PDB file of C-alpha atoms and ligand atoms in Angstrom:
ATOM      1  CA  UNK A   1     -12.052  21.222   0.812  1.00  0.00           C
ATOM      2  CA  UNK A   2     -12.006  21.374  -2.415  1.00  0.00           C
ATOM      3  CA  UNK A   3     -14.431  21.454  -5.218  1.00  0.00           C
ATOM      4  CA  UNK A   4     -14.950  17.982  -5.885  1.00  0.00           C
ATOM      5  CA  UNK A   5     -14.662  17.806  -2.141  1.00  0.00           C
ATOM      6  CA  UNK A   6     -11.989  14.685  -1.732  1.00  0.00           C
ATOM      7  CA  UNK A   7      -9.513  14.967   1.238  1.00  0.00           C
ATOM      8  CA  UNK A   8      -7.015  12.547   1.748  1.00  0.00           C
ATOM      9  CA  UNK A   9      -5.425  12.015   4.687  1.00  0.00           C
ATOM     10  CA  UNK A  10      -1.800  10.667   3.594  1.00  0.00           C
ATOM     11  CA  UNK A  11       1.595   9.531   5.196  1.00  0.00           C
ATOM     12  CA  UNK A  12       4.323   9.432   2.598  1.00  0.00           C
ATOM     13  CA  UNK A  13       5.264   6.186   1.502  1.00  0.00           C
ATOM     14  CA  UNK A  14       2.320   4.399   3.336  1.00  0.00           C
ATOM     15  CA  UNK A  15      -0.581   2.717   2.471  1.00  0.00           C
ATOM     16  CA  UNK A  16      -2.394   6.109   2.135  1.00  0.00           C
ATOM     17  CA  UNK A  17      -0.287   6.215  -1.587  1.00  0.00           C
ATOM     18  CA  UNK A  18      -2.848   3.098  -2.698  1.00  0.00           C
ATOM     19  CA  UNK A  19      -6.051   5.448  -2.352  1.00  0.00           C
ATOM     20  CA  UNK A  20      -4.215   9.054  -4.024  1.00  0.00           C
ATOM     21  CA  UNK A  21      -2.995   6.489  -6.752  1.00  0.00           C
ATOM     22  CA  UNK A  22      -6.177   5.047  -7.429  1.00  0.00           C
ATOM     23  CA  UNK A  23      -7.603   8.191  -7.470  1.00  0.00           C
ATOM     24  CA  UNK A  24      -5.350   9.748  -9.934  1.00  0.00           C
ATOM     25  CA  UNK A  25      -6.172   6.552 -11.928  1.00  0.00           C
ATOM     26  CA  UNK A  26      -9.807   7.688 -12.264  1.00  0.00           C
ATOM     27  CA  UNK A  27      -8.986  11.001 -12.450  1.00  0.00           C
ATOM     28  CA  UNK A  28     -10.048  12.774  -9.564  1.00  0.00           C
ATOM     29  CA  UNK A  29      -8.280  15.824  -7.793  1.00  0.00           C
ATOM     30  CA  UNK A  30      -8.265  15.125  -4.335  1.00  0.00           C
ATOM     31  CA  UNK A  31      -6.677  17.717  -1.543  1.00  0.00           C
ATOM     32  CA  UNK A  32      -3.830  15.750   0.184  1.00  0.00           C
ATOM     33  CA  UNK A  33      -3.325  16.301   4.185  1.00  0.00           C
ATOM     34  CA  UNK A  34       0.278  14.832   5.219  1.00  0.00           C
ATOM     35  CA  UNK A  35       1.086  14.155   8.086  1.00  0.00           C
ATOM     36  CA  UNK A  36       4.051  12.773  10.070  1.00  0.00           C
ATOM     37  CA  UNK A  37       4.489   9.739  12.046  1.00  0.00           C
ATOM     38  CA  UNK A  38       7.140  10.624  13.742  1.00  0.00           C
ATOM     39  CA  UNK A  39       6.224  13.849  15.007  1.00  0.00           C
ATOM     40  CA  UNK A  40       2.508  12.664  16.529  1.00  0.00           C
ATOM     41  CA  UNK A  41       0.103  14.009  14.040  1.00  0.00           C
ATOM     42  CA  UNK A  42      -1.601  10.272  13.822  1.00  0.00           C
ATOM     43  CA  UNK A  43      -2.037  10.933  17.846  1.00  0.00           C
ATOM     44  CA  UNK A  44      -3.779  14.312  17.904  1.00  0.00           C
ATOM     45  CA  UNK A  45      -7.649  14.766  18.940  1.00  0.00           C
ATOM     46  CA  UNK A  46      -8.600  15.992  16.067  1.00  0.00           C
ATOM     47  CA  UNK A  47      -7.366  12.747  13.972  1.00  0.00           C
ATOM     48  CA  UNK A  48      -8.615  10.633  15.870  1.00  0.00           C
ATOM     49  CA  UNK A  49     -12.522  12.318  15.406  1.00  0.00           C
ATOM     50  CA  UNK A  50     -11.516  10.703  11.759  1.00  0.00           C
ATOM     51  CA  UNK A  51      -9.742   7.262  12.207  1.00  0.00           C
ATOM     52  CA  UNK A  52     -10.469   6.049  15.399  1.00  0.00           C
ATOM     53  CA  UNK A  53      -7.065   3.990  15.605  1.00  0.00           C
ATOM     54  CA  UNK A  54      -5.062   6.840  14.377  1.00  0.00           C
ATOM     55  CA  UNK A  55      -3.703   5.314  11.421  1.00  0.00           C
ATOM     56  CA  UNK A  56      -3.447   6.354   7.515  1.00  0.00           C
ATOM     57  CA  UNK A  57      -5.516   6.702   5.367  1.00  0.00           C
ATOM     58  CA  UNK A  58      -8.757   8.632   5.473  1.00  0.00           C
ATOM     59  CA  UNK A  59     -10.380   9.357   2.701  1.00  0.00           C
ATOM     60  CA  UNK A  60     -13.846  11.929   2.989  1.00  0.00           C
ATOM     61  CA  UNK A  61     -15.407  12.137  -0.115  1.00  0.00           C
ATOM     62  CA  UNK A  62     -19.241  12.103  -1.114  1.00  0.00           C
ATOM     63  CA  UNK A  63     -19.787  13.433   3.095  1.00  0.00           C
ATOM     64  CA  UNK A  64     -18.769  10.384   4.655  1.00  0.00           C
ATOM     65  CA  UNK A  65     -15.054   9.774   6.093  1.00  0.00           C
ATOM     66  CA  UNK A  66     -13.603   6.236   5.298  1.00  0.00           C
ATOM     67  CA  UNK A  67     -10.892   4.631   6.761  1.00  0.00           C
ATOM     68  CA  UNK A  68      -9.007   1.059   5.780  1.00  0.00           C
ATOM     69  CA  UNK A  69      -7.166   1.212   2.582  1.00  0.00           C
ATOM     70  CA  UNK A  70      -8.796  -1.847   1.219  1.00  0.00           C
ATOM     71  CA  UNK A  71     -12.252  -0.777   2.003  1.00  0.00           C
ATOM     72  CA  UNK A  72     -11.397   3.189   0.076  1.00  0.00           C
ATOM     73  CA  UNK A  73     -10.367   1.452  -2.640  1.00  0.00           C
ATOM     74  CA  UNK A  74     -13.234  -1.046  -3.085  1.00  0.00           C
ATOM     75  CA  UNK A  75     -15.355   2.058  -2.886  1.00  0.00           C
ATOM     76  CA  UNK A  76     -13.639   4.208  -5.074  1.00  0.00           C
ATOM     77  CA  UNK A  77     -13.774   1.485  -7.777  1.00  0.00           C
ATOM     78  CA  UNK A  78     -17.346   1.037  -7.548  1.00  0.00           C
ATOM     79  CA  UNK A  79     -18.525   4.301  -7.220  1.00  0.00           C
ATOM     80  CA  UNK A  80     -16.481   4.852 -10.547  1.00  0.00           C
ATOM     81  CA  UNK A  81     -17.500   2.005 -12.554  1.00  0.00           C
ATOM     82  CA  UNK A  82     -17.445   3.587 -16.064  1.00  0.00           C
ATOM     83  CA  UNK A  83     -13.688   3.364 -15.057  1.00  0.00           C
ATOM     84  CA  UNK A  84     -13.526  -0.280 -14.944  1.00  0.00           C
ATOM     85  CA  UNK A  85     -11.212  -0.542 -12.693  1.00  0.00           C
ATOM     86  CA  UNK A  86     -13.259  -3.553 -10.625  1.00  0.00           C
ATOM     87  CA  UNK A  87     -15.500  -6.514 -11.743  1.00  0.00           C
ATOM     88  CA  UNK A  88     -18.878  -6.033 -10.204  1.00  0.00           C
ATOM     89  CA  UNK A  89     -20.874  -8.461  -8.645  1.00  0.00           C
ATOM     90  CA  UNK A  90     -21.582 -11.169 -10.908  1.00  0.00           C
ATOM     91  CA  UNK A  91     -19.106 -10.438 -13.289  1.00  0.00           C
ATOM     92  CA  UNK A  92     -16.093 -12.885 -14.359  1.00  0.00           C
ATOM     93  CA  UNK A  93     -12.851 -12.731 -11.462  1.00  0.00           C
ATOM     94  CA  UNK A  94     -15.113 -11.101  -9.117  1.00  0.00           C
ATOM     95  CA  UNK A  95     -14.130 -13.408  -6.496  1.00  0.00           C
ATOM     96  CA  UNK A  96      -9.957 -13.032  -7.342  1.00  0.00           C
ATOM     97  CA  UNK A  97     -10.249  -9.315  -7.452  1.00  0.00           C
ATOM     98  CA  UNK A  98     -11.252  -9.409  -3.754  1.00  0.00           C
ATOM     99  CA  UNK A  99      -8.997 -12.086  -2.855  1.00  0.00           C
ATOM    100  CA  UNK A 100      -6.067 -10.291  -4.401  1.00  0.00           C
ATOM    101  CA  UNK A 101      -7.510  -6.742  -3.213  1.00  0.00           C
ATOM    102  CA  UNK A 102      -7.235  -8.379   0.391  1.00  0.00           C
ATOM    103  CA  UNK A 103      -4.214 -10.293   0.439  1.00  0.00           C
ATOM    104  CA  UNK A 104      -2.362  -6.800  -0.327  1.00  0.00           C
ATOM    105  CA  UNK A 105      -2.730  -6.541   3.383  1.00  0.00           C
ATOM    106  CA  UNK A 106      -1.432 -10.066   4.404  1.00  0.00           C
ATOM    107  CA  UNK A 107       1.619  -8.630   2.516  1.00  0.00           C
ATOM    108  CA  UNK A 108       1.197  -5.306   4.204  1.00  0.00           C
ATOM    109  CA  UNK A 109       1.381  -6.417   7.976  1.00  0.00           C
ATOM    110  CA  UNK A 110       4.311  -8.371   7.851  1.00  0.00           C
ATOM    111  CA  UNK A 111       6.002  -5.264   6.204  1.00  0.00           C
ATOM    112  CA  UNK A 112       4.410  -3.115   8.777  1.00  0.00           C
ATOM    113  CA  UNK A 113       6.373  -5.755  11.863  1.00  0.00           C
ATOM    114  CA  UNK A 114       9.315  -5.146   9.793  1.00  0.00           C
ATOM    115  CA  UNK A 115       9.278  -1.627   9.902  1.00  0.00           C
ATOM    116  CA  UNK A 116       8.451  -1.628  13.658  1.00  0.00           C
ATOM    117  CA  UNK A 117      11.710  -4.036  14.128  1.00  0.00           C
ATOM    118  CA  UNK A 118      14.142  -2.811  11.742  1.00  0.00           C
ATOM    119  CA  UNK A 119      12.977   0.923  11.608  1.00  0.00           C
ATOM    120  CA  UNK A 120      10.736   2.527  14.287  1.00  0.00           C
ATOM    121  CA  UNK A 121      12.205   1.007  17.436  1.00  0.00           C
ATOM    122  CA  UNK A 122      13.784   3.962  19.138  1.00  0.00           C
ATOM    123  CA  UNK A 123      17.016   1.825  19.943  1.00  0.00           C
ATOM    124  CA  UNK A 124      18.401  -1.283  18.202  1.00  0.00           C
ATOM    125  CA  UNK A 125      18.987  -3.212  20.953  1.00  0.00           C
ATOM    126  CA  UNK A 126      15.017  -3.526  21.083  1.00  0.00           C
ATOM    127  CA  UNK A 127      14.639  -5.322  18.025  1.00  0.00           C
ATOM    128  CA  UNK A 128      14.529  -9.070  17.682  1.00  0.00           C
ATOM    129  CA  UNK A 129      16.342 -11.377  15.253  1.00  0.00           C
ATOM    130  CA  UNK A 130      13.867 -14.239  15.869  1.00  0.00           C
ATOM    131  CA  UNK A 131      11.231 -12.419  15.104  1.00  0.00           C
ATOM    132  CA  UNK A 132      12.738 -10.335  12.130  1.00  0.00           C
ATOM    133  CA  UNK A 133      14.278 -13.654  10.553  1.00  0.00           C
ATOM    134  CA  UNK A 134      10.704 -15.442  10.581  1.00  0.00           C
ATOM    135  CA  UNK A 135       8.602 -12.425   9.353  1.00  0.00           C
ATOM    136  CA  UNK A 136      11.127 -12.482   6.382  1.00  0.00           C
ATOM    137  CA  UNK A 137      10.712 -15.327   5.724  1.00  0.00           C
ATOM    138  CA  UNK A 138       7.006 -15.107   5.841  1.00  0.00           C
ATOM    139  CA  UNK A 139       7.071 -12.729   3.683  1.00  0.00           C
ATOM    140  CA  UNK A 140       8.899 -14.305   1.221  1.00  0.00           C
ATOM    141  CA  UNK A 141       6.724 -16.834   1.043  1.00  0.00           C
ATOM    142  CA  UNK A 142       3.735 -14.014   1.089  1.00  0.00           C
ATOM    143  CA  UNK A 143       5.204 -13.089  -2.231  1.00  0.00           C
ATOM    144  CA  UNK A 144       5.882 -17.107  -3.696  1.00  0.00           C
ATOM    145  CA  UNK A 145       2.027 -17.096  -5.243  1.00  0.00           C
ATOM    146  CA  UNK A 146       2.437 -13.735  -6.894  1.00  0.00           C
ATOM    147  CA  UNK A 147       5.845 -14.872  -8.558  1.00  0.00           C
ATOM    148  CA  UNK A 148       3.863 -17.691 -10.087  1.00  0.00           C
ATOM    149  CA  UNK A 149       0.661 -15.496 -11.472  1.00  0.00           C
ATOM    150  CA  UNK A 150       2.915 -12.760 -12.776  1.00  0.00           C
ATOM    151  CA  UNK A 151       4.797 -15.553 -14.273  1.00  0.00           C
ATOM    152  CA  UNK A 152       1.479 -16.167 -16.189  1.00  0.00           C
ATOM    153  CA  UNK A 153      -0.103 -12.780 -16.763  1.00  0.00           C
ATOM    154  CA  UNK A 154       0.247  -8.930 -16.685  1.00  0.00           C
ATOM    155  CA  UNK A 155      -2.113  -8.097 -13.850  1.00  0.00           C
ATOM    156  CA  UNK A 156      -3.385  -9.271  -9.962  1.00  0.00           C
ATOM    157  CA  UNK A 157      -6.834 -10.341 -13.394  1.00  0.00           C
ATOM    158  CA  UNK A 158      -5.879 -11.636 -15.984  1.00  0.00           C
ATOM    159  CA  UNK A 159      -8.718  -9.180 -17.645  1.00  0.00           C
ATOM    160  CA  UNK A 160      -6.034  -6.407 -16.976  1.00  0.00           C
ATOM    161  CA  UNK A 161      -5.187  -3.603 -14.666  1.00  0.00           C
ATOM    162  CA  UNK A 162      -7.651  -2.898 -11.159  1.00  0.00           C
ATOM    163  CA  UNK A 163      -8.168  -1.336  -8.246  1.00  0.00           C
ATOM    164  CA  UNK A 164      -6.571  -4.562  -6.440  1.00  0.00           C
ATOM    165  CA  UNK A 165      -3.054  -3.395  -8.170  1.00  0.00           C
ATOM    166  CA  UNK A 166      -3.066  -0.282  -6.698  1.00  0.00           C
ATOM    167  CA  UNK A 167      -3.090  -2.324  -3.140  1.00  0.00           C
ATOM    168  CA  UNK A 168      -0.278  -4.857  -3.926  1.00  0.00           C
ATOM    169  CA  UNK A 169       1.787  -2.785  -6.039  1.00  0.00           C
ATOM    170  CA  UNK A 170       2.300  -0.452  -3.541  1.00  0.00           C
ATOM    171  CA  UNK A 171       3.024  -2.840  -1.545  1.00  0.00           C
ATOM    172  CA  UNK A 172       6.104  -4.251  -2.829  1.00  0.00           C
ATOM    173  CA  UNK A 173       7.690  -1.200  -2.735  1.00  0.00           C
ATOM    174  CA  UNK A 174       8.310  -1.516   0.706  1.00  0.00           C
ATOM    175  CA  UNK A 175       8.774  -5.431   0.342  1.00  0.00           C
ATOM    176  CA  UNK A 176      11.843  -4.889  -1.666  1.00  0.00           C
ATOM    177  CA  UNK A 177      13.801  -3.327   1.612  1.00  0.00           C
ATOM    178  CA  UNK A 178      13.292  -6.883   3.363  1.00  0.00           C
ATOM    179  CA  UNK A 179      13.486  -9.394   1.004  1.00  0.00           C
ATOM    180  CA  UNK A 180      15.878  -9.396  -2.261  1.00  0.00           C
ATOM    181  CA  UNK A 181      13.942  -9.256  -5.563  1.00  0.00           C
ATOM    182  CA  UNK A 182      16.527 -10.598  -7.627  1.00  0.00           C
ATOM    183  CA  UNK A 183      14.560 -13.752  -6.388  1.00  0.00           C
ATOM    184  CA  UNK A 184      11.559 -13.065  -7.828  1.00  0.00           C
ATOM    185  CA  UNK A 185      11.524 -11.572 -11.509  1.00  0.00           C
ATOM    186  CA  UNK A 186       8.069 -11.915 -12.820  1.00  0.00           C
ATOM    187  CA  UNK A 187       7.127  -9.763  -9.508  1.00  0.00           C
ATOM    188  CA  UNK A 188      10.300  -7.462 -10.598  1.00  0.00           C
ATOM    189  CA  UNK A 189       8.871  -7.418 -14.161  1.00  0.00           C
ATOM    190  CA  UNK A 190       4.888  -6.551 -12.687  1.00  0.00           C
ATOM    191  CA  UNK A 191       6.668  -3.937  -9.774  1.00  0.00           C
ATOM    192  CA  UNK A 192       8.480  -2.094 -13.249  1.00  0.00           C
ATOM    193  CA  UNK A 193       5.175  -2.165 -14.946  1.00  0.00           C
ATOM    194  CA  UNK A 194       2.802  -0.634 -12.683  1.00  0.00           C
ATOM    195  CA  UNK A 195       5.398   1.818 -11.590  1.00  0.00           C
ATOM    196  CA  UNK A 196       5.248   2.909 -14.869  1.00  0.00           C
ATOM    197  CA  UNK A 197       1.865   3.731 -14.853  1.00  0.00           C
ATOM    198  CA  UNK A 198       1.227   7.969 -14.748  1.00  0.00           C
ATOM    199  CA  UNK A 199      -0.991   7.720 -12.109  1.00  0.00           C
ATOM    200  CA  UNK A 200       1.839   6.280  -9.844  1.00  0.00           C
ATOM    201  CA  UNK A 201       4.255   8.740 -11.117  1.00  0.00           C
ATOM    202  CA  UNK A 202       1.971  11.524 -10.167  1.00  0.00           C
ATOM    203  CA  UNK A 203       1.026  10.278  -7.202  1.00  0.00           C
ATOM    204  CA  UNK A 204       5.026  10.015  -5.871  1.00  0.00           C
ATOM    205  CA  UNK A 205       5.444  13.517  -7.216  1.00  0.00           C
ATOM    206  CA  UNK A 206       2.413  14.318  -4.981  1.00  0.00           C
ATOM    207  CA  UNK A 207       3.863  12.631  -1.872  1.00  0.00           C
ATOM    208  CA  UNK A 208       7.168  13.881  -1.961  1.00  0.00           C
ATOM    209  CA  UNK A 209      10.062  11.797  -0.469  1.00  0.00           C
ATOM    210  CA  UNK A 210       9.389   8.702   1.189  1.00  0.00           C
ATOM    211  CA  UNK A 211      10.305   9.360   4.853  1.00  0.00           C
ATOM    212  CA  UNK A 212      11.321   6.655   7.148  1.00  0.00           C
ATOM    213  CA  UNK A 213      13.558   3.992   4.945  1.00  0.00           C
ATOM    214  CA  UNK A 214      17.025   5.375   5.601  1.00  0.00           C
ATOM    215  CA  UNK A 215      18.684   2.228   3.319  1.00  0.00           C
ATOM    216  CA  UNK A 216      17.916   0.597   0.251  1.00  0.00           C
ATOM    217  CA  UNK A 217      18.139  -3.268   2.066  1.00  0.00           C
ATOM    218  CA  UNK A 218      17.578  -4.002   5.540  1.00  0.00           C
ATOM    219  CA  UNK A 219      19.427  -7.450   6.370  1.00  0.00           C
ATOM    220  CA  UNK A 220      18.199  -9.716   9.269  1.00  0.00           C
ATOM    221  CA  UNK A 221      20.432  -9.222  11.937  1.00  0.00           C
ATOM    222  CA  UNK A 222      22.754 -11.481  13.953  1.00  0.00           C
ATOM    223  CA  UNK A 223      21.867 -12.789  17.154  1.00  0.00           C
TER     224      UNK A 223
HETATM  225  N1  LIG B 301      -5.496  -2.072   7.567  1.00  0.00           N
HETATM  226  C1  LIG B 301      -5.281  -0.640   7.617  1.00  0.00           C
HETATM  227  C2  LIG B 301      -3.920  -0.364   8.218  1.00  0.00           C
HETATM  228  C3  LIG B 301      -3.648   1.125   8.350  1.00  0.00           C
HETATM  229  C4  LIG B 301      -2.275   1.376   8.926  1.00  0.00           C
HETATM  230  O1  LIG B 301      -1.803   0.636   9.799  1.00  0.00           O
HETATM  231  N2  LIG B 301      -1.622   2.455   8.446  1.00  0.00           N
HETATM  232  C5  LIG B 301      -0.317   2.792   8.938  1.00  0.00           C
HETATM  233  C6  LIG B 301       0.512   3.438   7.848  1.00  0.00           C
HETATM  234  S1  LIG B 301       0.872   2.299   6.554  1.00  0.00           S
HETATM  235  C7  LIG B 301      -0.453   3.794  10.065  1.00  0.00           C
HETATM  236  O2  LIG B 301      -1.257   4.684   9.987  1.00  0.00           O
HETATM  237  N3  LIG B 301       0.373   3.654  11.110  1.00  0.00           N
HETATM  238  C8  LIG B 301       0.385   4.575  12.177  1.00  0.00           C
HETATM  239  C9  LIG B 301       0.612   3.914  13.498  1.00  0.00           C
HETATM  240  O3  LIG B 301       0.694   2.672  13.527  1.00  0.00           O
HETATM  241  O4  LIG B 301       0.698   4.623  14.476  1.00  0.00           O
HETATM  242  C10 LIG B 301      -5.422  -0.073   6.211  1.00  0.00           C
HETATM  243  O5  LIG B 301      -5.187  -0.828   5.258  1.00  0.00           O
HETATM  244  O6  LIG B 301      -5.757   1.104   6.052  1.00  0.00           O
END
């Protein structure tokens, strides 16, 4: 471990790159484990001693191991306040900051049925239309509300950048393989923006190559 002693436990191109984002954001150097779905590494003993479903990420820092993405990142953000990256308790859009923070993963599980159906089914005939067509559609209409506020403002706060854009924005980078964004340009315009960031630069340089999308758009398909 290093130093500082962060380890991050990290799939490419899952939620794991919300917490090494967020933690270039404030700076910090963590070490970055990877690990590969595909091949079993979420499945082995010694994984599973850290996140007890075997899922991404994990995040030890200050001697304790963490696991859920939204719960690192509240942490991170409040252990680091001079970063202001999070209103405290108390403070003005305390209460959207969480509710934005946390709807990332409303957004997130429909994504994650998607890529069960339309990429990690070991043969096509397994997958479902029905199900595929409605959790599009669901998450199309995941993404209506965020059309609107971006519409309005910068920023998940109107304050500015958080913590809780480092959940969504990540986020919609897997959203735009299910659902075309050409339908929603204020989320287009906010996706540009916080891509732009150096944080989330650095942390895709980190990462490497996203792994499992082999195509830009996945359609529904017939049956
Ligand atoms: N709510 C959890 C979900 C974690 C999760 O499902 N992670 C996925 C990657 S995005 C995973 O590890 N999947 C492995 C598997 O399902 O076997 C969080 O936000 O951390």
């Amino acid at each position: 471990m290093r130093a500082d002693g962060i380890r991050l436990h990290s799939v490419a191109g899952s939620r794991s790159f919300r917490v090494l984002w967020l933690l270039y954001e404030l700076g910090l150097e963590p070490e970055v484990i990877s690990y590969d779905i595909a091949k079993g590494d979420l499945r082995n003993p010694e994984f599973l001693g850290l996140s007890p479903a075997g899922r991404v990420p994990v995040l030890e820092i200050d001697r304790q191991v963490l696991f859920e993405s939204g719960a690192i990142v509240e942490y991170l953000a409040e252990t680091h306040p001079q970063a202001g990256l999070a209103p405290m308790p108390g403070e003005p859009e305390r209460a959207k900051y969480l509710t934005w923070l946390h709807y990332a993963e409303t957004v997130g599980v429909l994504i994650q049925n998607l890529n069960l159906q339309q990429v990690f089914l070991p043969d096509p005939s397994m997958r479902s239309p029905t199900v595929i067509g409605i959790e599009v559609k669901r998450l199309a209409i995941s993404l209506k509300p965020l059309e609107r506020l971006f519409a309005a403002q910068d920023y998940l706060l109107a304050r500015g950048f958080s913590a809780a854009d480092t959940m969504m924005g990540f986020t919609l980078e897997s959203a735009r393989h299910y659902v075309h964004f050409d339908r929603f340009p204020a989320l287009s315009a906010y996706k540009a923006r916080i891509e732009a960031r150096p944080a989330y630069q650095r942390a895709l340089e980190t990462e490497g190559l996203q792994q499992f999308y082999d195509r830009e758009f996945y359609e529904v398909p017939e049956g």
